[in-house]
Structure formats: structure tokens, C-alpha cells
XYZ file of C-alpha atoms in Angstrom:
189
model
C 28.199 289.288 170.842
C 31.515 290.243 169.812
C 33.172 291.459 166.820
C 33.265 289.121 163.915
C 36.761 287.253 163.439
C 38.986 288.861 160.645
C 38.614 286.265 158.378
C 34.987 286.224 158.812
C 32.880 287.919 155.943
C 30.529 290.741 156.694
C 27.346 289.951 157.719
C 24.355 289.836 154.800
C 21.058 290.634 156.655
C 19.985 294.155 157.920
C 19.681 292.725 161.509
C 23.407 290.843 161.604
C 24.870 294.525 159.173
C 23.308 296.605 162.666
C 25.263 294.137 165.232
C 28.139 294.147 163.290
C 27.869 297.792 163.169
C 26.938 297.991 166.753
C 30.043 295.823 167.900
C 32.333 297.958 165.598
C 31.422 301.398 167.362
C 31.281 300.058 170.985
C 35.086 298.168 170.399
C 36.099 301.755 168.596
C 35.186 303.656 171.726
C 38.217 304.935 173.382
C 36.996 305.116 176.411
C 35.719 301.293 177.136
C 38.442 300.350 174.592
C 40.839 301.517 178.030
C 38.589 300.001 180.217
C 38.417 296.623 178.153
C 42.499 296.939 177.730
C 43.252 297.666 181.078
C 40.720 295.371 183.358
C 38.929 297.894 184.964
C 36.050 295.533 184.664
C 37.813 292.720 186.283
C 39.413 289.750 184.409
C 35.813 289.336 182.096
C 36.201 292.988 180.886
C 35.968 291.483 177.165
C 32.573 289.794 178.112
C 31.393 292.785 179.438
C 32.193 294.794 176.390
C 30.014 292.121 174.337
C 27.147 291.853 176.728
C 26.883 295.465 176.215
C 26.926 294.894 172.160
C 23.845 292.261 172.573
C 22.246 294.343 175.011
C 21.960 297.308 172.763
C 21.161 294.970 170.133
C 18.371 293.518 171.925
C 17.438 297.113 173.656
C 16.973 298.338 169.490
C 14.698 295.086 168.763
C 12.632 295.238 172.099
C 11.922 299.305 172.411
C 12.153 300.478 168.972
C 11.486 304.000 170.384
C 15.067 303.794 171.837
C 16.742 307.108 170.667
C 20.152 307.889 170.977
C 19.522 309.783 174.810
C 18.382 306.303 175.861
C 21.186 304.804 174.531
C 23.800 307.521 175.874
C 22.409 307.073 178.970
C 22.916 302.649 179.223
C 26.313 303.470 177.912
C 27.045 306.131 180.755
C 25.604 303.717 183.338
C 27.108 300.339 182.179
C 30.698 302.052 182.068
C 29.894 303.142 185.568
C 28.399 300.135 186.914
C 30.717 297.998 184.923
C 34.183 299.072 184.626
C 33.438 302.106 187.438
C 34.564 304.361 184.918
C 32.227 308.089 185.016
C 32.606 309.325 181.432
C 31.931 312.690 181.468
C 32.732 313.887 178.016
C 30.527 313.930 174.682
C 32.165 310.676 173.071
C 29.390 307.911 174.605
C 26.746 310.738 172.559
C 28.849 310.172 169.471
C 28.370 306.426 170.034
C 24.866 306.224 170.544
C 24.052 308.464 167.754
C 26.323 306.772 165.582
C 24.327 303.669 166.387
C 21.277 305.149 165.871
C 22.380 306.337 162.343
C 23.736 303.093 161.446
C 20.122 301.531 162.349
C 18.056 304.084 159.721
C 20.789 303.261 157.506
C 20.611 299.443 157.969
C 16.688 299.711 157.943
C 16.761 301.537 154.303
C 19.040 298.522 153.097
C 22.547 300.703 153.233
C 25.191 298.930 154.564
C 27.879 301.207 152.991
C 29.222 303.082 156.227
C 28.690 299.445 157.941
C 31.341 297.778 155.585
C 33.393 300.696 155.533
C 34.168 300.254 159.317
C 34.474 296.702 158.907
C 37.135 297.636 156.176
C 38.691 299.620 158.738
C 38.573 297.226 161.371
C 40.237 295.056 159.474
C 43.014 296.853 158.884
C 43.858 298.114 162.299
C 43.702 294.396 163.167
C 46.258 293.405 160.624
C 48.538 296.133 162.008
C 47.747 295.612 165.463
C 49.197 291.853 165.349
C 51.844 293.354 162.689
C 53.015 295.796 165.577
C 52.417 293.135 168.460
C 54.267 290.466 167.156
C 57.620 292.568 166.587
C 56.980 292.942 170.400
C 56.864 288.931 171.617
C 58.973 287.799 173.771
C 61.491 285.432 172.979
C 62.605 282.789 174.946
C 66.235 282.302 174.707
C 67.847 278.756 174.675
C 71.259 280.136 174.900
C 73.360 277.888 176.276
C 76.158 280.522 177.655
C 73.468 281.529 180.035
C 74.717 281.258 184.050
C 73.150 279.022 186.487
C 73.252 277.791 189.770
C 73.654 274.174 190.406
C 71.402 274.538 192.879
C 68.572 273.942 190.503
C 65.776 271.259 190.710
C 63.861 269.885 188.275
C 61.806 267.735 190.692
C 59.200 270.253 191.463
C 60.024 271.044 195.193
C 60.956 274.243 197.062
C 64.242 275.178 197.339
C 65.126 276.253 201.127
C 66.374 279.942 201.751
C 67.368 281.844 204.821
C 65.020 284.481 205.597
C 65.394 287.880 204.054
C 66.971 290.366 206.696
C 64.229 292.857 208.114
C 64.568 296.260 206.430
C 65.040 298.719 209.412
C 66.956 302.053 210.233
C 69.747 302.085 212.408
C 68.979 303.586 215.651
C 70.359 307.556 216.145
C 72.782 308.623 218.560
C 70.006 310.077 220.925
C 71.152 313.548 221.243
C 70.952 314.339 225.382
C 69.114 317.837 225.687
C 71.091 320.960 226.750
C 69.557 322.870 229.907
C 70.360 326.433 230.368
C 71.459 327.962 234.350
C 67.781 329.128 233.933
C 65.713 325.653 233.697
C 65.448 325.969 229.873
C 65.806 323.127 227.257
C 67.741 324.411 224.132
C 66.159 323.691 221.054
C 69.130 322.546 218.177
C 68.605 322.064 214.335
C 69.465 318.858 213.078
């Protein structure tokens, strides 16, 4: 379960407003957004992040005694079993009871904070690929641009020497200095 595409209009049914709403707070958590952005969960960090939205979506539909300790807890444990991240601040509380809110509020037919977020969502999006696209890189087809001739197009290896190993040149030994006595001299360096 993932968030819904930008284009895509919010959902119409109590059940698809609370995933929506579910997806929204679990992508706006700073701390698995990190996780998500940076791979701590491997290469599938994105698929974990929407496993976890179903799962709480099904966890709401299957135990609807859930509370928002239960669902602190499953978000403490997948980040740790997940993306081995230990969060040990308040913010997966503010998650799980901002879930929990947004399921009384879905269940009484009020979708207002729901769309709000979506609204919201929205918007960072827009700026997100506003900001990311000034950032692209460009691939020059300058023509002034030096080359070697020793270029191939035909897909094999070109042969090079072997890199020079990468090691200190040996010190003068220093040769120690005995005293009449039998005694080695210590010297700074």
C-alpha cells in the first residue's frame, strides 16, 4: 500500500480515507522517512515502508481493540527489525495516535484532517520535484570536450599497466648509540 499518485483523487470510502490517512502519517514520519531515503532497509526500503502501511491497515480491521500502545509498539519493532533503526524518542507515539485519531474520525464519516494532509502532501510533492529537477544532471554534448583517441566503442577492455603499490619509503635505520657503561641511548625523533 503506498501513497496515492499526485494526480490521483482522494479516496471516497471510510476504509480507503483511513489508508490514505495511514500511508500519509507513516511517509510523514521523519524518522522512517531517513530510513526509506537512505536504504537502511536495503534496496526494498520503499516496500517496506508500504508493507508497514497495509499491515497497520489490516492490524486496525483484524484487532479492532488495537490502541495506539499496540501500534507504537509494531512501529518501534518494524523500524528495528526492518531498517535496524532503535527509535527512542516520542515521534512513533505521535504516529500511532495520530492514526488512531484519524480512525474515530474516519469511523464518524470526517475526512476533513484526512484531505487536509492529502492537500499537504500534495504540495510538498509539487515542490519536491520543483526543487529536484533544478538539481538533474545534465549531460553535456559539448563538442570542445578532450578525449583520448584511445577510445573504443566496441565494448572491450582497454589494457592498462598496473597501478604502482602505495608504500613508504624505507627510513634511514638510525644505528643505536651505546654509552662506556653498556647503555643504549634513547633519542627523540
Amino acid at each position: 500500500m503506498s501513497v496515492q499518485s499526485a494526480t490521483a483523487p482522494p479516496a471516497t470510502d471510510a476504509t480507503s480515507y483511513l489508508d490514505l490517512g495511514i500511508s500519509l502519517a507513516v511517509n510523514n514520519w521523519p524518522a522512517l522517512a531517513l530510513a526509506v531515503e537512505s536504504n537502511w532497509g536495503g534496496p526494498k526500503s520503499n516496500d517496506k515502508r508500504d508493507w508497514l502501511c497495509g499491515a497497520i491497515s489490516e492490524m486496525l480491521v483484524d484487532r479492532p481493540e488495537t490502541d495506539a500502545e499496540d501500534l507504537e509498539d509494531v512501529l518501534i519493532q518494524v523500524m528495528n527489525d526492518e531498517f535496524d533503526v532503535v527509535v527512542d524518542d516520542d515521534t512513533a507515539a505521535d504516529v500511532a495516535i495520530e492514526i488512531m485519531e484519524m480512525k474515530v474520525q474516519t469511523a464518524r464519516g470526517d475526512f476533513s484532517y484526512i484531505r487536509d494532509m492529502w492537500e499537504k502532501f500534495q504540495i510538498k510533492s509539487q515542490q519536491k520535484s520543483a526543487s529536484s529537477a533544478m538539481f538533474k544532471q545534465v549531460e553535456s554534448k559539448d563538442e570542445d570536450q578532450e578525449t583520448d583517441g584511445d577510445e573504443s566503442d566496441d565494448g572491450e577492455d582497454i589494457d592498462m599497466d598496473d597501478a604502482p603499490a602505495l608504500v613508504r619509503a624505507p627510513r634511514e635505520k638510525v644505528e643505536p648509540e651505546v654509552d662506556e657503561d653498556g647503555f643504549t641511548m634513547v633519542k627523540k625523533r
